[in-house]
Structure formats: structure tokens, C-alpha cells
Coordinates of C-alpha atoms in Angstrom, one line a residue:
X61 CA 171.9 95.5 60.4
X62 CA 174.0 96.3 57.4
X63 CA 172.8 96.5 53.9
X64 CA 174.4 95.9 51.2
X65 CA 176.7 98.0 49.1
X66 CA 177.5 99.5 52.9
X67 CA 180.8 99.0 55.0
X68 CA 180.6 97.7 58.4
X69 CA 182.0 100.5 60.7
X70 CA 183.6 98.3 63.2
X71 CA 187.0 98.4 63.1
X72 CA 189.6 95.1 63.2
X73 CA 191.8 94.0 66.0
X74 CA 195.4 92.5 66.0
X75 CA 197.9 91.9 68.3
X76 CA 201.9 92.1 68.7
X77 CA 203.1 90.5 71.7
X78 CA 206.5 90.8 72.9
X79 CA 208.3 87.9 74.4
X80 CA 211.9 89.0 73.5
X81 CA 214.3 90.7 75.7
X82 CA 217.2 89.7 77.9
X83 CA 215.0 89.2 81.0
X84 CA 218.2 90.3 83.1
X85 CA 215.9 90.6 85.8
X86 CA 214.6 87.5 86.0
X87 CA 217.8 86.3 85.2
X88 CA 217.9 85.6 81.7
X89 CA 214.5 83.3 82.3
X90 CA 212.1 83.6 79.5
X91 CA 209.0 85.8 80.6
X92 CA 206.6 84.7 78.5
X93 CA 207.4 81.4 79.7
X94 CA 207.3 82.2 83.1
X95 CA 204.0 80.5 85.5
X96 CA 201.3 81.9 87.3
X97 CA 198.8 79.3 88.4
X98 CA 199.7 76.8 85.8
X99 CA 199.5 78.8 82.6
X100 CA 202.8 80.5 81.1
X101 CA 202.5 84.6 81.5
X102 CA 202.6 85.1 77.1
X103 CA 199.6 82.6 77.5
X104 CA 197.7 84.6 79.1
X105 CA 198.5 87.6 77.3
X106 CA 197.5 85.6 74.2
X107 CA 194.5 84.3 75.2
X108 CA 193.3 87.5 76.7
X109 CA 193.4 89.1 73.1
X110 CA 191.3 86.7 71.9
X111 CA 189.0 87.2 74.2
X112 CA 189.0 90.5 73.7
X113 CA 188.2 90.0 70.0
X114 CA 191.3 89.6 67.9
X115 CA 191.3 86.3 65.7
X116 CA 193.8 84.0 66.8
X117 CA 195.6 84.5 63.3
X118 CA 196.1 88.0 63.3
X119 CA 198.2 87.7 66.9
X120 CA 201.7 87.4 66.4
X121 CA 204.2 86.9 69.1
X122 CA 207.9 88.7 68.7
X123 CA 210.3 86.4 70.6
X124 CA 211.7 82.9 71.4
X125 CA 209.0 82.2 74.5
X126 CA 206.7 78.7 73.8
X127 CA 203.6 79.8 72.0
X128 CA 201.3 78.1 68.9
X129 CA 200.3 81.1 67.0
X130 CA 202.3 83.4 64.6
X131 CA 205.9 84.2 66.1
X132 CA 208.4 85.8 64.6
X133 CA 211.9 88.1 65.6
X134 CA 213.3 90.9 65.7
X135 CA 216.2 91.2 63.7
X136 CA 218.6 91.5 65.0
X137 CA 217.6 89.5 68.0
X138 CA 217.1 91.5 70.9
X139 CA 217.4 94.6 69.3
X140 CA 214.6 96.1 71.5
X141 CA 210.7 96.4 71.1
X142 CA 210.5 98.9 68.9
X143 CA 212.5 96.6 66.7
X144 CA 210.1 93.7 67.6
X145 CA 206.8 96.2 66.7
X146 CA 208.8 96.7 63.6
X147 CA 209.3 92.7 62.7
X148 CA 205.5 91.9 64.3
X149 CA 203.5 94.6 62.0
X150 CA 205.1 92.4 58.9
X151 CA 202.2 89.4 60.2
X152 CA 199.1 91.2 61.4
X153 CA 196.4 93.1 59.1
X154 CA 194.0 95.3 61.6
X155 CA 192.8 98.5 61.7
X156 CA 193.6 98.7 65.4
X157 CA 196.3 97.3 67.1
X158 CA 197.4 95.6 71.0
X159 CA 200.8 96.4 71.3
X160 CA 201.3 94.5 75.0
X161 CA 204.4 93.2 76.8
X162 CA 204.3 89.0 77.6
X163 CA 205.0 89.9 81.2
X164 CA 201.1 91.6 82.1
X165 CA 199.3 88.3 82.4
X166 CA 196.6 89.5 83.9
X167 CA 195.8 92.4 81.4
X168 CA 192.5 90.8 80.4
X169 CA 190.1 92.7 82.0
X170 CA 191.9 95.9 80.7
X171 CA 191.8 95.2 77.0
X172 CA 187.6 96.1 76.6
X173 CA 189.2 99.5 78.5
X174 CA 191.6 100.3 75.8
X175 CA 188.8 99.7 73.3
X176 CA 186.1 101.6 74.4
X177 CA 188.6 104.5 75.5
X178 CA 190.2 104.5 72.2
X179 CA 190.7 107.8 70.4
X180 CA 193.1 109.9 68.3
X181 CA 195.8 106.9 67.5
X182 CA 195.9 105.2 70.3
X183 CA 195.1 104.6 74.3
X184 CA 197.2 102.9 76.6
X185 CA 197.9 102.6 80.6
X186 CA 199.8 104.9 82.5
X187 CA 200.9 105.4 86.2
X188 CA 203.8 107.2 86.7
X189 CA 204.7 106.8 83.6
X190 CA 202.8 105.2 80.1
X191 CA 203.0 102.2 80.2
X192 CA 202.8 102.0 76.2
X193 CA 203.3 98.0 76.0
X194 CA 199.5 97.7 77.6
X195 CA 198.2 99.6 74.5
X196 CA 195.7 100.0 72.2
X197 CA 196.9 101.5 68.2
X198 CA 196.1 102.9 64.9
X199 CA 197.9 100.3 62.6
X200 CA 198.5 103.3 60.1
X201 CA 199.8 105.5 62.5
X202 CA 202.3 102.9 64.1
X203 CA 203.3 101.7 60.3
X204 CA 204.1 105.0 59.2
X205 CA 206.2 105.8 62.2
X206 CA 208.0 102.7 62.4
X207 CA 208.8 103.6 58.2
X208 CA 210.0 107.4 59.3
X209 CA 212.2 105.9 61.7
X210 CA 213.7 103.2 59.7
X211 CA 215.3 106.2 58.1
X212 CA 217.4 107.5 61.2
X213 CA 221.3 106.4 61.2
X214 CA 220.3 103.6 63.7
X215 CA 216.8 102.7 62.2
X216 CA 214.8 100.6 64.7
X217 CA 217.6 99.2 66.9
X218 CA 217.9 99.8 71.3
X219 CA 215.4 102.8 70.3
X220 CA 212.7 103.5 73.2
X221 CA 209.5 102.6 72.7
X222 CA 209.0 106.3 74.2
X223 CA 210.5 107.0 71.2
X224 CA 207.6 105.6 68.8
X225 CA 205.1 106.7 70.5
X226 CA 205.3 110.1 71.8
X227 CA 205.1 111.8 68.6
X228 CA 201.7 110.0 67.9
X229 CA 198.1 110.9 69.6
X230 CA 197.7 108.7 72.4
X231 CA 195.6 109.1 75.3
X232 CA 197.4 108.0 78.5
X233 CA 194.9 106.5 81.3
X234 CA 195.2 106.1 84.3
X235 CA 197.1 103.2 86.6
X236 CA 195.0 99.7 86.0
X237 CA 195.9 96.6 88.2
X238 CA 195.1 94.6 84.9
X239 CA 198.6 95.9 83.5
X240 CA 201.0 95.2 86.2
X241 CA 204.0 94.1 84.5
X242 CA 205.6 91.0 86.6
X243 CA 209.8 91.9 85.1
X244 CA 210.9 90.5 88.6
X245 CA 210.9 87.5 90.9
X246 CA 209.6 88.3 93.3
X247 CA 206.7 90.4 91.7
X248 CA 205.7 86.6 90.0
X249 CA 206.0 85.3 93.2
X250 CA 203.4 87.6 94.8
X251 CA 201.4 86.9 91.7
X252 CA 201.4 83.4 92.2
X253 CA 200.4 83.4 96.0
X254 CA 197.9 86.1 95.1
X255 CA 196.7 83.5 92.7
X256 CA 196.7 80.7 94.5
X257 CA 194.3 82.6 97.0
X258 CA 191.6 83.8 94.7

């Protein structure tokens, strides 16, 4: 228990959730809007943060797709999601961050992963390659990337996320069913009959 004149050593959680994007392979269809089993994809993504532990006020979601809580764009729209990381750190105060893709609606039993994994600046999923949108992230570190790279000729806009975050201390786990990104139709489709199964 703590006493007083101490700190609690726990740290904070926020979220940015992107929901922006062309969708060109779904067509130009809004992901986060997109539904498995009755509940829209950014939904799920949402609700899975808190969950997880982040207050429903420091969650903000980066895009046009439905949603209640904070939202916000990039600017310019669809300028890419390091743009969007850029616009979303403006509305969340945490020590540690979700940085997550709208389009990994089942990523709730991967989130308590990331945060007892995390170390050095971050954690996120991997596979054959990181899958940096299913992440866990120092806010400091990201913010004082994102302000370095504002600086380039380009600043934030088209750039990789790759980009962001390979120059910061992430630990890359491995492949985790929670973080299967549906970007497809007919990888929602074989969500929703896998759904409608269990």
C-alpha cells in the first residue's frame, strides 16, 4: 500500500487508434467500421483497451470511422499513420502508449502481453515482419521522435511507420493470433464465419 509523500510506480496507459487510410483493399470501405459478429472492428479495438486498463478518455481514435470517444485527423487527411500518431499524441497523456491499427479486432487477449512483456521503449507483435500497429510505447520516446522527424523536408507525411519506430528500443515478439489484421474481404469474411462458430 502506498504511503504518503510516495509515487505510485505503476505506469499510465493511453491509446491511438487508427481508423484512417484509403482502405483500397477493401475498397475504399471504412475498416473501423467494418462487422464481425455485430460489433464494428474500431469497436473492438476500443473496447479491448479499456479492458486492458486505459481510461476511456485518454483513447483517441485518428480517422473518419463511427466511434464516441476522442477522434481526431491527421492533417492532411490521409497522410499516413505516422501522421495520424503525430495528430493522436496531441489528445492522450500516459506514460505508456497502444499504438494499434482499427483493423485487429480481436487483439484483446494480446494487449496484457504487450504489458507484461514491455521493456526498453516499447513491445509489439511480429511475424514475418513487426507488426508495430499491435504495440505497446514509451510516450516520451514516441513524442520525441515524432518532434525529430517533423524536422525532415517532408515532416510526418506517406512516411513508414518502420520509419518511427526502428530507431527506438522495441522488442519484437513473436506471431500472436490476437493481432491478425483483417485489411481484406475476404480475411473479414473468414472472421465472421469463424465467429459465428465459436
Amino acid at each position: 500500500m502506498a504511503t504518503a509523500g510516495m509515487t505510485d510506480p505503476r505506469p499510465t496507459f493511453g491509446a491511438i487508434v487508427l481508423a484512417g487510410g484509403n482502405a483500397r483493399r477493401l475498397g475504399g470501405f471504412s475498416k473501423g467500421d467494418v462487422e464481425i459478429n455485430g460489433t464494428t472492428m474500431l469497436t473492438s479495438v476500443t473496447d479491448a483497451c479499456q479492458k486492458a486498463g486505459v481510461p476511456a478518455d485518454n483513447i483517441v481514435v485518428v480517422g473518419h470511422a463511427e466511434t464516441e470517444l476522442k477522434r481526431t485527423v491527421e492533417d492532411p487527411p490521409f497522410s499516413g499513420p505516422v501522421a495520424g500518431i503525430g495528430a493522436g499524441l496531441d489528445h492522450v497523456d500516459a506514460d505508456r502508449l497502444f499504438v494499434l491499427s482499427c483493423d485487429i479486432p480481436f487483439i484483446a487477449s494480446g494487449l496484457p502481453r504487450l504489458i507484461d512483456t514491455y521493456q526498453g521503449e516499447g513491445v509489439c507483435f511480429g511475424g514475418e515482419k513487426a507488426q508495430y500497429l499491435a504495440g505497446l510505447y514509451s510516450s516520451d520516446a514516441l513524442r520525441n521522435r515524432i518532434g525529430l522527424l517533423q524536422q525532415e523536408e517532408r515532416g510526418l507525411i506517406g512516411m513508414p511507420v518502420r520509419k518511427l519506430m526502428e530507431s527506438l528500443d522495441v522488442t519484437i515478439l513473436g506471431e500472436h493470433e490476437a493481432a491478425r489484421d483483417l485489411d481484406t474481404w475476404e480475411a473479414v469474411n473468414e472472421a465472421r464465419e469463424q465467429a459465428s462458430e465459436d
